[in-house]
Amino acid sequence: MTQVDLSFDTTYWVEVDLERAPRTWVPGVVRERWAEAGVPADAELLDAVVHAVVMVVESLHDEEPAPFMAFLLHPDPDDGPLAVVTLRTESLPEPQTLEEVAAQLRMPEELLELPAEERLLDSPAGPVRRIVQRFVTMDDPDDLDDATATDTIAYAWVLEDDGNPVVVTVSTAFEDHDEARRWLPQLDELALSLTLTP
């Protein structure tokens, strides 16, 4: 498998160790970020932040397909992460265009609160399609007060691995629309750093 890498700014991002149990590495990462930011050590706050991070990381192990890499958007060291970004790879049985892959990522228009936004961007790994969608879910279609809106941001590439077509996606979600907009430049910077090493 070709090596897939993302470059990231540790001011905002924490790379998730998907091989180890979260409680074996999360406390050390939180303490390190506190030291860098000059946050005073606090045992009670440490427990709260570690718990918030561990809950997010543990949920990744239940996802199918499992992510190849993951990052936490964690700009505030004394608070929990704002979002988790996952990178996934999927082999294709036959070649597909980037437009065909993007079509599979699009949600039905009737589920969208706002029109989807799409852009074709450049990256070191090749052309990438960014799709921003805000969709609404509700348990009772007649109860609008119970509706939940979520912003999803996905980046998709169609690449080759040893001559075989593969889809690479980087994606995340925000429940807060303003936060999604605020952090889009950092998400672009992370996703567009994607490189492949044979």
Short mmCIF file of N, CA and C in Angstrom, two decimals, residues 95-189:
data_model
loop_
_atom_site.label_atom_id
_atom_site.label_comp_id
_atom_site.label_asym_id
_atom_site.label_seq_id
_atom_site.Cartn_x
_atom_site.Cartn_y
_atom_site.Cartn_z
N PRO A 95 -12.14 1.33 -12.42
CA PRO A 95 -11.89 2.77 -12.37
C PRO A 95 -13.17 3.59 -12.31
N GLN A 96 -13.13 4.67 -11.55
CA GLN A 96 -14.22 5.64 -11.50
C GLN A 96 -13.64 7.04 -11.63
N THR A 97 -14.44 7.94 -12.14
CA THR A 97 -14.02 9.33 -12.21
C THR A 97 -14.25 10.00 -10.85
N LEU A 98 -13.61 11.14 -10.68
CA LEU A 98 -13.80 11.89 -9.44
C LEU A 98 -15.26 12.34 -9.31
N GLU A 99 -15.89 12.66 -10.43
CA GLU A 99 -17.30 13.06 -10.40
C GLU A 99 -18.18 11.91 -9.95
N GLU A 100 -17.89 10.69 -10.39
CA GLU A 100 -18.68 9.53 -9.98
C GLU A 100 -18.53 9.27 -8.49
N VAL A 101 -17.33 9.46 -7.96
CA VAL A 101 -17.11 9.28 -6.52
C VAL A 101 -17.84 10.38 -5.75
N ALA A 102 -17.76 11.61 -6.24
CA ALA A 102 -18.44 12.72 -5.57
C ALA A 102 -19.94 12.50 -5.52
N ALA A 103 -20.49 11.91 -6.58
CA ALA A 103 -21.93 11.66 -6.63
C ALA A 103 -22.36 10.72 -5.50
N GLN A 104 -21.47 9.79 -5.13
CA GLN A 104 -21.79 8.86 -4.05
C GLN A 104 -21.75 9.53 -2.67
N LEU A 105 -21.04 10.66 -2.58
CA LEU A 105 -20.93 11.39 -1.32
C LEU A 105 -22.05 12.41 -1.13
N ARG A 106 -22.75 12.71 -2.22
CA ARG A 106 -23.82 13.71 -2.13
C ARG A 106 -25.05 13.12 -1.45
N MET A 107 -25.69 13.94 -0.63
CA MET A 107 -26.93 13.53 0.03
C MET A 107 -28.13 13.98 -0.80
N PRO A 108 -29.27 13.32 -0.64
CA PRO A 108 -30.48 13.76 -1.35
C PRO A 108 -30.81 15.21 -1.00
N GLU A 109 -31.20 15.98 -2.00
CA GLU A 109 -31.47 17.40 -1.79
C GLU A 109 -32.54 17.65 -0.73
N GLU A 110 -33.50 16.72 -0.61
CA GLU A 110 -34.59 16.93 0.35
C GLU A 110 -34.10 16.85 1.80
N LEU A 111 -32.91 16.31 2.02
CA LEU A 111 -32.35 16.23 3.38
C LEU A 111 -31.49 17.44 3.73
N LEU A 112 -31.21 18.27 2.74
CA LEU A 112 -30.29 19.39 2.95
C LEU A 112 -31.02 20.63 3.42
N GLU A 113 -30.46 21.27 4.44
CA GLU A 113 -31.01 22.54 4.90
C GLU A 113 -30.56 23.68 4.00
N LEU A 114 -29.33 23.55 3.46
CA LEU A 114 -28.76 24.53 2.55
C LEU A 114 -28.26 23.80 1.31
N PRO A 115 -28.21 24.48 0.17
CA PRO A 115 -27.66 23.83 -1.02
C PRO A 115 -26.21 23.38 -0.77
N ALA A 116 -25.86 22.24 -1.30
CA ALA A 116 -24.49 21.74 -1.16
C ALA A 116 -23.52 22.67 -1.89
N GLU A 117 -22.32 22.79 -1.33
CA GLU A 117 -21.26 23.59 -1.96
C GLU A 117 -20.14 22.66 -2.39
N GLU A 118 -19.77 22.75 -3.65
CA GLU A 118 -18.70 21.89 -4.17
C GLU A 118 -17.63 22.73 -4.86
N ARG A 119 -16.38 22.32 -4.66
CA ARG A 119 -15.26 22.97 -5.34
C ARG A 119 -14.25 21.93 -5.74
N LEU A 120 -13.65 22.11 -6.91
CA LEU A 120 -12.55 21.27 -7.34
C LEU A 120 -11.26 22.00 -6.97
N LEU A 121 -10.44 21.36 -6.14
CA LEU A 121 -9.22 21.97 -5.62
C LEU A 121 -8.01 21.17 -6.08
N ASP A 122 -6.84 21.76 -5.93
CA ASP A 122 -5.58 21.09 -6.26
C ASP A 122 -4.86 20.70 -4.97
N SER A 123 -4.16 19.57 -5.03
CA SER A 123 -3.34 19.13 -3.91
C SER A 123 -2.11 18.44 -4.46
N PRO A 124 -1.07 18.24 -3.64
CA PRO A 124 0.11 17.52 -4.13
C PRO A 124 -0.21 16.12 -4.65
N ALA A 125 -1.29 15.52 -4.15
CA ALA A 125 -1.67 14.18 -4.58
C ALA A 125 -2.51 14.19 -5.85
N GLY A 126 -2.98 15.37 -6.26
CA GLY A 126 -3.81 15.46 -7.46
C GLY A 126 -5.11 16.19 -7.18
N PRO A 127 -6.00 16.27 -8.16
CA PRO A 127 -7.28 16.98 -8.01
C PRO A 127 -8.11 16.37 -6.88
N VAL A 128 -8.79 17.24 -6.15
CA VAL A 128 -9.63 16.78 -5.03
C VAL A 128 -10.95 17.55 -5.07
N ARG A 129 -12.02 16.86 -4.82
CA ARG A 129 -13.35 17.48 -4.77
C ARG A 129 -13.74 17.72 -3.32
N ARG A 130 -14.04 18.97 -2.97
CA ARG A 130 -14.53 19.29 -1.62
C ARG A 130 -16.04 19.48 -1.68
N ILE A 131 -16.73 18.78 -0.79
CA ILE A 131 -18.19 18.86 -0.74
C ILE A 131 -18.60 19.26 0.67
N VAL A 132 -19.30 20.39 0.79
CA VAL A 132 -19.81 20.87 2.07
C VAL A 132 -21.33 20.76 2.03
N GLN A 133 -21.89 20.03 2.99
CA GLN A 133 -23.34 19.81 3.02
C GLN A 133 -23.85 20.01 4.44
N ARG A 134 -25.02 20.64 4.55
CA ARG A 134 -25.69 20.78 5.85
C ARG A 134 -27.02 20.04 5.75
N PHE A 135 -27.12 18.94 6.48
CA PHE A 135 -28.32 18.12 6.37
C PHE A 135 -29.07 18.10 7.70
N VAL A 136 -30.33 17.76 7.61
CA VAL A 136 -31.22 17.77 8.77
C VAL A 136 -31.71 16.36 9.04
N THR A 137 -31.67 15.95 10.30
CA THR A 137 -32.25 14.68 10.71
C THR A 137 -33.30 14.94 11.78
N MET A 138 -34.35 14.11 11.79
CA MET A 138 -35.39 14.26 12.80
C MET A 138 -36.06 12.91 13.02
N ASP A 139 -36.40 12.64 14.27
CA ASP A 139 -37.08 11.39 14.60
C ASP A 139 -38.54 11.42 14.15
N ASP A 140 -39.14 12.60 14.27
CA ASP A 140 -40.55 12.77 13.90
C ASP A 140 -40.64 13.85 12.81
N PRO A 141 -40.99 13.48 11.59
CA PRO A 141 -41.05 14.47 10.50
C PRO A 141 -42.00 15.62 10.78
N ASP A 142 -42.94 15.44 11.71
CA ASP A 142 -43.90 16.50 12.01
C ASP A 142 -43.43 17.42 13.14
N ASP A 143 -42.29 17.07 13.75
CA ASP A 143 -41.80 17.85 14.89
C ASP A 143 -40.49 18.53 14.50
N LEU A 144 -40.61 19.74 13.94
CA LEU A 144 -39.43 20.47 13.49
C LEU A 144 -38.54 20.90 14.65
N ASP A 145 -39.12 21.03 15.85
CA ASP A 145 -38.32 21.44 17.00
C ASP A 145 -37.32 20.36 17.40
N ASP A 146 -37.59 19.13 16.97
CA ASP A 146 -36.71 18.01 17.32
C ASP A 146 -35.64 17.77 16.25
N ALA A 147 -35.61 18.61 15.21
CA ALA A 147 -34.66 18.43 14.11
C ALA A 147 -33.25 18.80 14.54
N THR A 148 -32.28 18.07 14.00
CA THR A 148 -30.87 18.34 14.25
C THR A 148 -30.17 18.58 12.92
N ALA A 149 -29.43 19.68 12.84
CA ALA A 149 -28.70 20.00 11.61
C ALA A 149 -27.21 19.76 11.82
N THR A 150 -26.58 19.19 10.83
CA THR A 150 -25.15 18.87 10.90
C THR A 150 -24.47 19.30 9.61
N ASP A 151 -23.30 19.93 9.75
CA ASP A 151 -22.48 20.26 8.59
C ASP A 151 -21.46 19.15 8.37
N THR A 152 -21.41 18.60 7.18
CA THR A 152 -20.38 17.63 6.84
C THR A 152 -19.46 18.24 5.78
N ILE A 153 -18.19 17.98 5.93
CA ILE A 153 -17.19 18.47 4.99
C ILE A 153 -16.36 17.27 4.56
N ALA A 154 -16.33 17.01 3.26
CA ALA A 154 -15.62 15.85 2.75
C ALA A 154 -14.73 16.25 1.58
N TYR A 155 -13.58 15.63 1.50
CA TYR A 155 -12.63 15.81 0.41
C TYR A 155 -12.40 14.43 -0.21
N ALA A 156 -12.44 14.35 -1.53
CA ALA A 156 -12.30 13.04 -2.19
C ALA A 156 -11.30 13.10 -3.33
N TRP A 157 -10.46 12.08 -3.40
CA TRP A 157 -9.50 11.89 -4.48
C TRP A 157 -9.75 10.53 -5.12
N VAL A 158 -9.45 10.40 -6.40
CA VAL A 158 -9.33 9.09 -7.06
C VAL A 158 -7.88 8.95 -7.48
N LEU A 159 -7.20 7.99 -6.86
CA LEU A 159 -5.76 7.82 -7.05
C LEU A 159 -5.45 6.40 -7.48
N GLU A 160 -4.18 6.10 -7.65
CA GLU A 160 -3.75 4.75 -8.00
C GLU A 160 -2.81 4.22 -6.94
N ASP A 161 -2.97 2.95 -6.61
CA ASP A 161 -2.08 2.26 -5.69
C ASP A 161 -1.60 0.99 -6.39
N ASP A 162 -0.33 0.99 -6.77
CA ASP A 162 0.22 -0.14 -7.53
C ASP A 162 -0.60 -0.42 -8.79
N GLY A 163 -1.05 0.64 -9.45
CA GLY A 163 -1.80 0.48 -10.68
C GLY A 163 -3.28 0.24 -10.51
N ASN A 164 -3.73 0.12 -9.26
CA ASN A 164 -5.15 -0.15 -8.99
C ASN A 164 -5.84 1.12 -8.50
N PRO A 165 -7.09 1.38 -8.94
CA PRO A 165 -7.78 2.59 -8.52
C PRO A 165 -8.18 2.53 -7.05
N VAL A 166 -8.03 3.64 -6.37
CA VAL A 166 -8.40 3.72 -4.96
C VAL A 166 -9.00 5.10 -4.68
N VAL A 167 -10.01 5.12 -3.84
CA VAL A 167 -10.61 6.38 -3.39
C VAL A 167 -10.04 6.72 -2.02
N VAL A 168 -9.62 7.97 -1.87
CA VAL A 168 -9.17 8.47 -0.58
C VAL A 168 -10.12 9.60 -0.17
N THR A 169 -10.64 9.52 1.05
CA THR A 169 -11.53 10.57 1.54
C THR A 169 -11.02 11.09 2.88
N VAL A 170 -11.14 12.38 3.06
CA VAL A 170 -10.91 13.05 4.34
C VAL A 170 -12.22 13.73 4.69
N SER A 171 -12.75 13.47 5.89
CA SER A 171 -14.08 14.00 6.19
C SER A 171 -14.24 14.31 7.67
N THR A 172 -15.20 15.18 7.95
CA THR A 172 -15.53 15.55 9.33
C THR A 172 -16.95 16.09 9.37
N ALA A 173 -17.42 16.39 10.58
CA ALA A 173 -18.78 16.93 10.75
C ALA A 173 -18.81 17.87 11.95
N PHE A 174 -19.65 18.89 11.85
CA PHE A 174 -19.89 19.86 12.92
C PHE A 174 -21.38 20.01 13.12
N GLU A 175 -21.82 20.07 14.37
CA GLU A 175 -23.21 20.40 14.63
C GLU A 175 -23.44 21.91 14.63
N ASP A 176 -22.36 22.67 14.85
CA ASP A 176 -22.45 24.13 14.87
C ASP A 176 -22.03 24.68 13.50
N HIS A 177 -22.98 25.30 12.80
CA HIS A 177 -22.71 25.81 11.44
C HIS A 177 -21.61 26.86 11.45
N ASP A 178 -21.63 27.75 12.44
CA ASP A 178 -20.61 28.80 12.51
C ASP A 178 -19.23 28.21 12.74
N GLU A 179 -19.14 27.17 13.56
CA GLU A 179 -17.84 26.52 13.80
C GLU A 179 -17.33 25.87 12.52
N ALA A 180 -18.23 25.27 11.76
CA ALA A 180 -17.82 24.65 10.50
C ALA A 180 -17.22 25.69 9.57
N ARG A 181 -17.85 26.85 9.49
CA ARG A 181 -17.33 27.92 8.64
C ARG A 181 -16.01 28.46 9.18
N ARG A 182 -15.95 28.59 10.48
CA ARG A 182 -14.75 29.17 11.10
C ARG A 182 -13.51 28.31 10.83
N TRP A 183 -13.69 26.99 10.90
CA TRP A 183 -12.54 26.10 10.81
C TRP A 183 -12.30 25.54 9.41
N LEU A 184 -13.08 25.97 8.43
CA LEU A 184 -12.90 25.47 7.07
C LEU A 184 -11.49 25.74 6.52
N PRO A 185 -10.90 26.92 6.74
CA PRO A 185 -9.53 27.13 6.24
C PRO A 185 -8.52 26.13 6.82
N GLN A 186 -8.65 25.81 8.11
CA GLN A 186 -7.73 24.83 8.70
C GLN A 186 -7.99 23.43 8.15
N LEU A 187 -9.26 23.11 7.89
CA LEU A 187 -9.58 21.81 7.29
C LEU A 187 -9.00 21.72 5.88
N ASP A 188 -9.13 22.81 5.11
CA ASP A 188 -8.54 22.84 3.77
C ASP A 188 -7.02 22.62 3.86
N GLU A 189 -6.40 23.32 4.78
CA GLU A 189 -4.94 23.21 4.91
C GLU A 189 -4.52 21.78 5.24
#
